Short mmCIF file of C-alpha atoms in Angstrom, two decimals:
data_model
loop_
_atom_site.label_atom_id
_atom_site.label_comp_id
_atom_site.label_asym_id
_atom_site.label_seq_id
_atom_site.Cartn_x
_atom_site.Cartn_y
_atom_site.Cartn_z
CA MET A 96 97.01 202.17 -9.96
CA GLY A 97 94.77 200.32 -13.52
CA PHE A 98 92.58 197.58 -13.31
CA PRO A 99 93.65 194.35 -14.07
CA ASP A 100 94.43 192.64 -17.01
CA ARG A 101 94.89 189.54 -15.42
CA ILE A 102 94.29 186.98 -13.42
CA GLU A 103 96.42 184.32 -11.19
CA ARG A 104 95.19 181.65 -8.68
CA THR A 105 97.85 179.20 -8.09
CA VAL A 106 96.70 175.35 -5.97
CA GLU A 107 98.58 172.99 -4.47
CA LEU A 108 97.27 169.25 -5.34
CA ALA A 109 97.75 166.27 -3.93
CA HIS A 110 97.94 164.67 -7.72
CA PRO A 111 100.37 163.79 -9.91
CA PRO A 112 100.84 166.24 -12.83
CA ALA A 113 99.45 163.14 -15.77
CA LYS A 114 96.64 163.01 -13.61
CA VAL A 115 95.36 166.42 -13.58
CA TRP A 116 96.81 166.79 -17.76
CA ALA A 117 93.66 164.39 -18.24
CA ALA A 118 91.04 166.34 -15.75
CA LEU A 119 91.47 169.83 -17.52
CA THR A 120 92.67 168.50 -21.20
CA THR A 121 89.59 165.20 -22.38
CA ALA A 122 86.04 166.29 -22.63
CA GLU A 123 85.04 163.94 -19.96
CA GLY A 124 87.79 165.76 -17.11
CA LEU A 125 86.36 169.35 -17.98
CA ALA A 126 82.97 167.99 -18.06
CA ALA A 127 83.84 166.51 -14.36
CA TRP A 128 84.58 170.44 -12.46
CA PHE A 129 83.79 172.33 -15.13
CA GLY A 130 81.20 172.75 -17.32
CA ASP A 131 78.29 169.96 -17.47
CA GLU A 132 79.04 169.11 -20.72
CA ALA A 133 82.15 169.24 -22.31
CA ALA A 134 83.84 167.92 -26.17
CA ILE A 135 87.16 169.33 -27.57
CA ASP A 136 89.56 168.66 -30.31
CA LEU A 137 93.34 168.87 -28.21
CA ARG A 138 95.52 170.23 -31.20
CA PRO A 139 96.59 173.85 -31.70
CA GLY A 140 93.79 175.70 -33.28
CA GLY A 141 91.57 173.15 -32.58
CA ALA A 142 87.94 174.48 -31.01
CA ALA A 143 86.46 173.31 -27.58
CA ARG A 144 83.23 173.78 -26.78
CA MET A 145 81.68 173.92 -23.38
CA ARG A 146 77.93 173.81 -21.81
CA TRP A 147 76.19 174.89 -18.12
CA THR A 148 72.63 173.51 -19.01
CA GLY A 149 71.48 174.63 -15.80
CA GLU A 150 72.26 178.04 -16.82
CA GLY A 151 71.53 177.27 -20.45
CA PHE A 152 75.14 178.91 -21.75
CA THR A 153 77.80 177.72 -23.81
CA ALA A 154 81.74 179.03 -23.62
CA ASP A 155 83.16 178.04 -27.28
CA MET A 156 87.12 177.51 -27.25
CA ARG A 157 90.39 177.35 -29.34
CA VAL A 158 93.29 175.44 -28.01
CA GLU A 159 96.56 177.43 -28.69
CA ARG A 160 98.94 175.64 -26.56
CA VAL A 161 99.15 171.62 -25.94
CA GLU A 162 101.92 170.88 -24.43
CA GLU A 163 101.16 168.00 -22.33
CA PRO A 164 102.30 167.24 -19.27
CA ASN A 165 103.22 170.50 -18.08
CA VAL A 166 101.12 173.29 -19.96
CA PHE A 167 97.30 173.92 -22.16
CA GLY A 168 96.05 177.39 -23.08
CA PHE A 169 93.63 178.33 -24.60
CA THR A 170 90.89 181.89 -25.52
CA TRP A 171 87.31 182.47 -25.36
CA HIS A 172 85.22 185.16 -25.59
CA ILE A 173 85.21 187.25 -22.29
CA TYR A 174 82.30 186.96 -20.31
CA GLY A 175 79.04 189.51 -19.90
CA LEU A 176 80.04 191.61 -23.27
CA PRO A 177 78.01 190.99 -26.28
CA GLU A 178 78.58 188.14 -28.55
CA ASP A 179 79.50 189.83 -31.16
CA ASP A 180 82.44 191.42 -29.32
CA PRO A 181 85.71 190.94 -30.34
CA ARG A 182 87.33 191.02 -27.15
CA ARG A 183 89.43 187.12 -25.63
CA THR A 184 90.70 186.50 -23.04
CA TYR A 185 93.62 184.08 -22.38
CA VAL A 186 93.79 181.12 -20.30
CA GLU A 187 96.97 179.51 -19.81
CA PHE A 188 96.98 175.99 -16.87
CA THR A 189 100.92 175.74 -16.15
CA LEU A 190 100.80 171.87 -14.69
CA GLN A 191 104.83 171.26 -12.35
CA PRO A 192 105.54 168.19 -10.46
CA SER A 193 105.33 169.09 -6.80
CA GLY A 194 106.18 166.43 -4.71
CA ALA A 195 103.93 163.66 -5.39
CA GLY A 196 101.16 166.27 -6.66
CA THR A 197 100.97 169.00 -8.69
CA ARG A 198 100.90 172.98 -8.35
CA LEU A 199 98.91 174.04 -10.72
CA THR A 200 98.70 178.08 -11.69
CA VAL A 201 95.99 179.20 -13.84
CA VAL A 202 96.42 182.71 -15.60
CA GLU A 203 93.74 184.67 -17.58
CA SER A 204 94.66 187.27 -19.39
CA GLY A 205 93.76 189.76 -22.21
CA PHE A 206 90.49 192.01 -19.76
CA ALA A 207 92.13 195.35 -20.85
CA GLN A 208 92.56 194.95 -24.55
CA LEU A 209 90.35 196.83 -26.48
CA PRO A 210 89.68 196.61 -30.17
CA GLU A 211 90.83 199.07 -32.01
CA ASP A 212 87.52 200.34 -33.39
CA VAL A 213 85.63 200.93 -29.86
CA TYR A 214 88.70 202.93 -28.49
CA ARG A 215 88.34 205.20 -31.55
CA LYS A 216 85.02 205.40 -31.07
CA ALA A 217 85.49 205.39 -27.15
CA PHE A 218 87.20 208.77 -27.47
CA ASP A 219 86.14 210.01 -30.75
CA GLY A 220 83.09 211.27 -29.75
CA ASN A 221 84.46 214.05 -26.82
CA THR A 222 86.69 216.12 -28.87
CA GLU A 223 84.61 216.28 -31.77
CA GLY A 224 81.72 218.57 -32.89
CA TRP A 225 80.49 219.34 -28.86
CA ALA A 226 80.29 222.41 -29.51
CA LYS A 227 77.77 222.69 -32.30
CA GLU A 228 75.66 219.53 -30.17
CA LEU A 229 76.11 221.75 -26.84
CA GLY A 230 74.83 225.06 -28.72
CA GLU A 231 72.01 222.89 -29.84
CA LEU A 232 71.36 221.87 -25.90
CA ALA A 233 71.78 225.31 -25.54
CA GLY A 234 69.08 226.94 -27.92
CA TYR A 235 67.08 223.59 -26.56
CA LEU A 236 67.00 224.46 -22.94
CA ASP A 237 66.46 228.48 -23.47
CA ALA A 238 63.25 227.09 -26.03
CA ALA A 239 61.77 224.90 -22.88
CA MET B 141 96.14 195.62 -28.92
CA PRO B 142 98.13 196.21 -26.02
CA LEU B 143 97.38 200.19 -24.97
CA ASP B 144 100.43 201.80 -23.55
CA ILE B 145 99.91 204.11 -20.14
CA ARG B 146 98.78 207.30 -21.61
CA ALA B 147 95.83 205.51 -22.73
CA SER B 148 94.83 202.81 -19.71
CA ALA B 149 94.42 206.84 -18.03
CA ASP B 150 92.52 207.33 -20.65
CA ILE B 151 90.30 204.85 -20.47
CA GLU B 152 90.22 205.28 -16.26
CA ALA B 153 88.26 208.40 -16.70
CA ILE B 154 86.26 206.65 -19.04
CA ALA B 155 85.38 204.22 -17.32
CA GLU B 156 85.17 206.91 -14.18
CA GLN B 157 82.39 208.74 -16.38
CA VAL B 158 80.64 205.75 -16.75
CA PHE B 159 80.27 204.53 -13.18
CA THR B 160 79.83 208.07 -12.18
CA ALA B 161 76.83 208.41 -14.07
CA LEU B 162 75.32 204.64 -13.25
CA ALA B 163 76.20 205.81 -9.43
CA ASP B 164 73.18 208.11 -9.93
CA PRO B 165 69.52 206.62 -9.51
CA THR B 166 68.17 209.46 -12.06
CA ARG B 167 71.21 208.95 -14.58
CA ARG B 168 70.43 205.15 -13.90
CA ALA B 169 66.67 205.32 -15.01
CA ILE B 170 67.95 207.86 -18.18
CA LEU B 171 70.21 205.55 -19.92
CA ALA B 172 68.05 202.80 -18.58
CA ALA B 173 65.07 204.26 -20.85
CA LEU B 174 67.36 205.42 -23.79
CA ALA B 175 68.81 201.83 -24.14
CA SER B 176 65.51 200.45 -23.98
CA GLN B 177 63.39 202.36 -26.25
CA GLY B 178 65.63 204.15 -27.87
CA PRO B 179 66.61 207.95 -28.64
CA VAL B 180 64.25 210.51 -27.64
CA THR B 181 63.87 213.98 -26.42
CA ALA B 182 63.87 215.25 -22.73
CA THR B 183 59.93 216.04 -22.72
CA ASP B 184 59.02 212.52 -24.11
CA LEU B 185 61.63 211.37 -20.81
CA ALA B 186 60.11 213.35 -18.34
CA ALA B 187 56.39 212.21 -19.63
CA ARG B 188 58.16 208.43 -18.96
CA LEU B 189 59.91 209.05 -15.91
CA PRO B 190 58.98 210.46 -12.43
CA ILE B 191 61.61 213.50 -12.97
CA THR B 192 60.91 216.77 -13.64
CA ARG B 193 61.89 218.23 -17.15
CA GLN B 194 64.69 220.80 -15.42
CA ALA B 195 66.10 217.67 -13.83
CA ILE B 196 66.20 215.84 -17.02
CA ALA B 197 68.16 218.13 -18.91
CA LYS B 198 70.14 218.89 -16.06
CA HIS B 199 71.30 215.37 -16.12
CA LEU B 200 70.98 214.95 -19.73
CA ALA B 201 73.96 217.69 -19.88
CA LEU B 202 76.46 216.32 -17.49
CA LEU B 203 75.32 212.42 -19.64
CA ALA B 204 76.43 214.58 -23.15
CA GLU B 205 79.25 216.35 -21.51
CA ALA B 206 81.23 212.50 -20.10
CA GLY B 207 79.87 211.58 -23.80
CA LEU B 208 77.33 209.07 -22.37
CA VAL B 209 74.99 210.73 -24.46
CA ARG B 210 74.89 212.07 -27.46
CA ALA B 211 72.84 215.11 -28.80
CA GLU B 212 71.37 214.64 -31.96
CA PRO B 213 69.01 217.30 -33.72
CA GLY B 214 65.34 215.91 -34.50
CA GLU B 215 62.54 217.10 -36.09
CA ARG B 216 61.39 220.60 -35.37
CA ARG B 217 65.03 221.38 -33.93
CA ARG B 218 64.23 219.14 -31.30
CA VAL B 219 66.99 217.31 -29.74
CA ARG B 220 67.04 213.61 -28.81
CA TYR B 221 69.39 212.02 -27.11
CA ARG B 222 71.22 208.76 -27.99
CA LEU B 223 72.87 206.54 -26.08
CA ARG B 224 76.99 205.53 -27.17
CA SER B 225 77.19 202.71 -26.72
CA ALA B 226 81.88 202.91 -27.16
CA PRO B 227 82.21 204.08 -23.07
CA MET B 228 79.80 201.62 -22.10
CA GLN B 229 81.73 198.60 -23.62
CA VAL B 230 85.19 200.34 -21.88
CA ALA B 231 83.87 200.50 -18.68
CA GLN B 232 82.65 197.16 -19.25
CA GLN B 233 86.44 195.12 -19.27
CA PHE B 234 86.28 196.69 -15.66
CA LEU B 235 83.12 194.22 -14.35
CA ALA B 236 84.36 191.25 -16.50
CA VAL B 237 87.35 190.96 -14.92
CA LEU B 238 85.84 191.38 -11.53
CA ALA B 239 83.03 189.00 -12.86
CA ARG B 240 85.33 186.42 -13.53
CA ASP B 241 85.74 183.37 -10.56
CA TRP B 242 88.34 180.75 -10.35
CA ASP B 243 87.88 180.23 -7.15
CA SER B 244 85.14 177.91 -7.78
CA PRO B 245 85.81 175.63 -10.43
CA LEU B 246 89.50 175.75 -8.58
CA GLY B 247 88.03 174.25 -5.93
CA ALA B 248 85.91 172.23 -7.92
CA LEU B 249 88.74 170.43 -9.91
CA THR B 250 90.36 169.85 -6.11
CA GLU B 251 86.87 167.85 -4.91
CA HIS B 252 87.09 165.88 -8.20
CA LEU B 253 90.60 164.46 -8.76
CA ASP B 254 90.26 164.31 -4.90
CA ARG B 255 86.98 162.12 -4.45
CA GLY B 256 88.48 159.86 -7.98
CA ALA B 257 92.09 159.30 -6.30
#
């Protein structure tokens, strides 16, 4: 019951963690597989940005966790929501050595959060003032 | 802000109302008109959409009851309907998780690493 708050994927990569780490945390690496262009200030609180030139879309990220070569986390705006929507999801990559390669897990969480004002507004309207408004609606329908 | 289980159930109910409203082509047309042109009366909507005013009034009443539009008194006692965006923002989170694609980027990452090996 309920809709997922998080997305989780695990992939086995035939490359050591150091190499995977570079692909995830450097501008050159990110631009090679994720965005078309990338910039990153790799420290907690640092800014990162990816750009998809074909779609004309830019994602601004904030670096949150940097524990080389095991954990890299950032937050970003939720795709599809308005620019001024304060909701952000947290993306965390975990790299574990697996034989000669790496088991990479990505977890994106926070889809189920709602800012307090949206939450309040969404419920308020249903409980306040409806008797009055429905009365006006009835009046309109009677007059029509 | 983490939400408790009761709040999740409320969110489910709101999302269901939004998606139920959107599942009907007439209600989609009404919501689209309110979103693109702002608050209007049922009479205005009837002039713009190929639907009878009675059908529009019926759908507006349903949408108002679901909290998706708000009925506001206008000039000369004419009721105008305004879109309420808060329930739509609740429903958006359901779409956001469906629209996020991690499989393609992870496939691209695997290819990138294999190519460089």
